[in-house]
CSV table of C-alpha atoms and ligand atoms in Angstrom, one decimal:
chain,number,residue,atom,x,y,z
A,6,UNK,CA,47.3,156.2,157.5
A,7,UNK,CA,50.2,156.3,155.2
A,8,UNK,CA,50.9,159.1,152.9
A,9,UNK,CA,49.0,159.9,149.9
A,10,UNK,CA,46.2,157.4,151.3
A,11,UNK,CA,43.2,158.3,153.3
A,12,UNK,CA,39.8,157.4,154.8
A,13,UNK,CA,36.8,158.6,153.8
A,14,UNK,CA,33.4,158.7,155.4
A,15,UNK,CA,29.8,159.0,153.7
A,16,UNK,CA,26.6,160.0,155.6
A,17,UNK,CA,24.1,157.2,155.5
A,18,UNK,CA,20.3,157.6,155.2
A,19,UNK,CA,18.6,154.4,157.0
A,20,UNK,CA,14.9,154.7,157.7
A,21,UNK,CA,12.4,151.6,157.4
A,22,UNK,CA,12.9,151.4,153.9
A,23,UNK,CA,16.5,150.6,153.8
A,24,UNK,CA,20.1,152.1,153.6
A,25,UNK,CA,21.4,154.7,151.0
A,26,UNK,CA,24.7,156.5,150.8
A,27,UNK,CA,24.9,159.3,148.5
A,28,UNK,CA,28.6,159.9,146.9
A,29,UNK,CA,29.5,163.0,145.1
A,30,UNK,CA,32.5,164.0,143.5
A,31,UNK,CA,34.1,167.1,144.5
A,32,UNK,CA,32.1,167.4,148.2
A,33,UNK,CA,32.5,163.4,149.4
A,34,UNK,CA,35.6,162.4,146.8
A,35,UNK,CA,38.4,164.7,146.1
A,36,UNK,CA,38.8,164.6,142.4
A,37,UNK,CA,36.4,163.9,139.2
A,38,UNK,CA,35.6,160.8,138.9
A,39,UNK,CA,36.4,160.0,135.0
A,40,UNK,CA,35.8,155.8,135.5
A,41,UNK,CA,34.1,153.4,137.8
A,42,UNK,CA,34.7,149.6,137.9
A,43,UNK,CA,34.2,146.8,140.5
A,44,UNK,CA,35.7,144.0,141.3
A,45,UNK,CA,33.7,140.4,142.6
A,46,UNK,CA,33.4,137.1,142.8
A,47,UNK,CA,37.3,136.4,143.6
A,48,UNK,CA,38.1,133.4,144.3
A,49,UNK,CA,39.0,132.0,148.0
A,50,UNK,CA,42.7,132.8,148.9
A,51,UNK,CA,43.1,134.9,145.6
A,52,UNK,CA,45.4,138.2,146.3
A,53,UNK,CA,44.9,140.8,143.7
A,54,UNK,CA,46.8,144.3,142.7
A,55,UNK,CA,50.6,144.2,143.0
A,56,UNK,CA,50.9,147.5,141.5
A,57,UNK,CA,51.4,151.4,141.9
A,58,UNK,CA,49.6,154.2,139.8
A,59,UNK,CA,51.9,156.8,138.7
A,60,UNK,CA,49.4,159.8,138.5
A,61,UNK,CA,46.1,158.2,139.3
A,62,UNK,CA,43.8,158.4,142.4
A,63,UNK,CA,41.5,156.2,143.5
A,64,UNK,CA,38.5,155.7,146.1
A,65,UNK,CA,37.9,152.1,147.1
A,66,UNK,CA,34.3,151.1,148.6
A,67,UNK,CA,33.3,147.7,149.5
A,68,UNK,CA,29.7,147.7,149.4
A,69,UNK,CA,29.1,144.3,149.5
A,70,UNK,CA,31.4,142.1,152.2
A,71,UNK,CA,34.5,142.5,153.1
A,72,UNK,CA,38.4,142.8,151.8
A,73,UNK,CA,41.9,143.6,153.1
A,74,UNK,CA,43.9,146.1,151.4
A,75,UNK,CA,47.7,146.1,151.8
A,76,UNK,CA,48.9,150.0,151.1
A,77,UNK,CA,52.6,150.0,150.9
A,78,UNK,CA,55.3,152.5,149.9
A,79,UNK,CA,59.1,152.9,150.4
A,80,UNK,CA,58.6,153.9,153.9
A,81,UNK,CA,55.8,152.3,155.7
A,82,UNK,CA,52.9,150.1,155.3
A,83,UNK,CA,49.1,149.6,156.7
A,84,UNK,CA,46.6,146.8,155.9
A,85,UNK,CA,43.2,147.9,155.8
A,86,UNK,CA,39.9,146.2,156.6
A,87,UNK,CA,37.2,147.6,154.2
A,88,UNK,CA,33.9,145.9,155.5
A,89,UNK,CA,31.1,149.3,155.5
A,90,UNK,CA,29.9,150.6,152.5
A,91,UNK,CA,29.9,153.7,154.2
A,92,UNK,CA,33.5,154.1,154.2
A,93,UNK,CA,36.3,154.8,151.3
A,94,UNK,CA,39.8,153.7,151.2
A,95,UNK,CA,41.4,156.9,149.4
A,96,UNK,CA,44.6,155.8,147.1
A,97,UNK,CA,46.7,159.0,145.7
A,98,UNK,CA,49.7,158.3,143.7
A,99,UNK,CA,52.8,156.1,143.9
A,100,UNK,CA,51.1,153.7,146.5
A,101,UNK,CA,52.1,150.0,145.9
A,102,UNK,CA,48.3,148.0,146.8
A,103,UNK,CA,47.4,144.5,147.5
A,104,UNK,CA,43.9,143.5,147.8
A,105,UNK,CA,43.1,140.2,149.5
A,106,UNK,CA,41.1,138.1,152.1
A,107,UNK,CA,38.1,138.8,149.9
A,108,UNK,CA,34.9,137.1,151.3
A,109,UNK,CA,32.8,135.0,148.8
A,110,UNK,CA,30.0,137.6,148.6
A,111,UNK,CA,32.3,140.9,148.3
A,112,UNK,CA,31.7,144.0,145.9
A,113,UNK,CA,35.0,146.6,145.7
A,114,UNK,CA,33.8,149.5,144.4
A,115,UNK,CA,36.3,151.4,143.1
A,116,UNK,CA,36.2,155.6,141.3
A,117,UNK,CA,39.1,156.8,139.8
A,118,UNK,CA,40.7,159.7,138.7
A,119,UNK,CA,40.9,158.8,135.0
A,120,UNK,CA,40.3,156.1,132.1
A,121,UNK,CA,42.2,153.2,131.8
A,122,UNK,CA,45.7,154.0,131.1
A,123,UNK,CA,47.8,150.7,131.3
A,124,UNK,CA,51.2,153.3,130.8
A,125,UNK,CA,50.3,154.9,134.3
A,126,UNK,CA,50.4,151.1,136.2
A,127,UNK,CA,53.8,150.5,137.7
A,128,UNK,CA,53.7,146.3,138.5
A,129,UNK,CA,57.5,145.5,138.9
A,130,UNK,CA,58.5,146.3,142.6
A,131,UNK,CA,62.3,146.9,142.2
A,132,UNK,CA,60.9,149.8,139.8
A,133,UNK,CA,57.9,151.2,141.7
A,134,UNK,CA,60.3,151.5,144.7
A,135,UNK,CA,63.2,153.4,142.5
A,136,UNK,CA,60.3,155.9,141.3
A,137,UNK,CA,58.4,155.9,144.2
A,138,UNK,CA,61.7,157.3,146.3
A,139,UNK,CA,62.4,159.6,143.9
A,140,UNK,CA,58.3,161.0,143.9
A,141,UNK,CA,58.4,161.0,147.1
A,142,UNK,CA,61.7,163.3,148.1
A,143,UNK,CA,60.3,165.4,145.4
A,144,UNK,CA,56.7,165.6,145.7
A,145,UNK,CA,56.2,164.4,148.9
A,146,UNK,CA,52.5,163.8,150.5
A,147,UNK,CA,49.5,165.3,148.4
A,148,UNK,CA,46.6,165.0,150.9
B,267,LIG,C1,43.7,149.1,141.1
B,267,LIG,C2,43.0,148.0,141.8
B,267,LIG,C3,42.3,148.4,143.1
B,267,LIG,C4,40.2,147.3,132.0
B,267,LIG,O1,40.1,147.0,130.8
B,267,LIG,N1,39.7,148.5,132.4
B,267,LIG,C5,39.8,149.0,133.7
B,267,LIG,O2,39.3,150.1,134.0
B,267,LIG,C6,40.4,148.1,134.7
B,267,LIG,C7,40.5,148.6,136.1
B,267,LIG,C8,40.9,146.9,134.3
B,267,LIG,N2,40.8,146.5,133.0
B,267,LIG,C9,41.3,145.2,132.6
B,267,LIG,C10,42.8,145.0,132.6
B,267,LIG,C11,42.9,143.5,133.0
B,267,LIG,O3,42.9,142.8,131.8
B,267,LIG,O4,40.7,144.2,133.5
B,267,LIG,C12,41.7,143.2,133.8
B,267,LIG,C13,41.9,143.1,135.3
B,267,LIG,O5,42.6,144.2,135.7
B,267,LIG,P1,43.8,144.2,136.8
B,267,LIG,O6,44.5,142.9,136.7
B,267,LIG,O7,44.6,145.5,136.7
B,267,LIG,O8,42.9,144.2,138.2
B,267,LIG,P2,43.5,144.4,139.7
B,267,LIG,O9,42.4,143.9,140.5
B,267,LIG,O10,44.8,143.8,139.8
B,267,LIG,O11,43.6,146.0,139.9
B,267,LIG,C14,42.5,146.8,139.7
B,267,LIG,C15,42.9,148.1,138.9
B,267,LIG,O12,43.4,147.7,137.7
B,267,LIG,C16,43.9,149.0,139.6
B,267,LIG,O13,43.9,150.2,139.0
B,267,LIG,O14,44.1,150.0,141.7
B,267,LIG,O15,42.0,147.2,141.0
């Protein structure tokens, strides 16, 4: 995985009645959660994101279907399949993210760190990748 991003696994409970995955913040995600939002019905070939967070972090579930996430900064890049609703795509700070290839019937999940902040988003490139070289030669990788 690529700094300040990470993969997170939940226990499921599947007996005859079904499927249920308990998620708790502070034991199964590593910060409060402050917001929850989701993200569905996107539209064949649509690419959403195209932005960094300054400060925020962020655990992305698909519980429904499938999507692609493209985690990108400065240095490196991954593309990650999220397709189990028992598994998180962790997002720390200054990580540039592209979500795409969304299947008709896909749910994303997705508990943050914080409210909605629009000062926090970076969405021009050129500047996320001045800032982000800058955070990371000072900060470096969080988790
Ligand atoms: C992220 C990826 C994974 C709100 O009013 N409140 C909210 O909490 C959010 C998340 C969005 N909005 C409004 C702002 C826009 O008018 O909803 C509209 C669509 O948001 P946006 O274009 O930012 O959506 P995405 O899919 O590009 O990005 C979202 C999150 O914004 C972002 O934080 O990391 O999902």
């Amino acid at each position: 995985m690529i700094k300040n991003t990470s993969e997170i696994k939940f226990k499921k409970y599947l007996d005859k009645w079904g499927g249920l995955v308990p998620v708790e913040a502070g034991n199964d995600i590593p910060f409060d959660i402050k917001r929850v939002y989701y993200i569905f019905e996107v539209k064949d070939g649509v690419r959403r994101g195209f932005h960094s967070h300054r400060d925020l972090e962020q655990a992305l579930i698909c519980v429904h279907g499938s999507v692609k996430i493209l985690v990108k900064t400065p240095y490196e890049e991954d593309n990650i399949l999220l397709d189990d609703p028992t598994k998180a795509l962790y997002i720390g700070p200054m990580v540039w993210r592209e979500m795409y290839d969304f299947s008709p019937d896909a749910v994303l999940l997705v508990l943050a760190s914080e409210h909605y902040t629009e000062s926090d988003y970076i969405r021009d490139y050129d500047k996320y990748e001045t800032e982000a070289k800058a955070y990371f030669a000072s900060e470096g990788e969080i988790r």
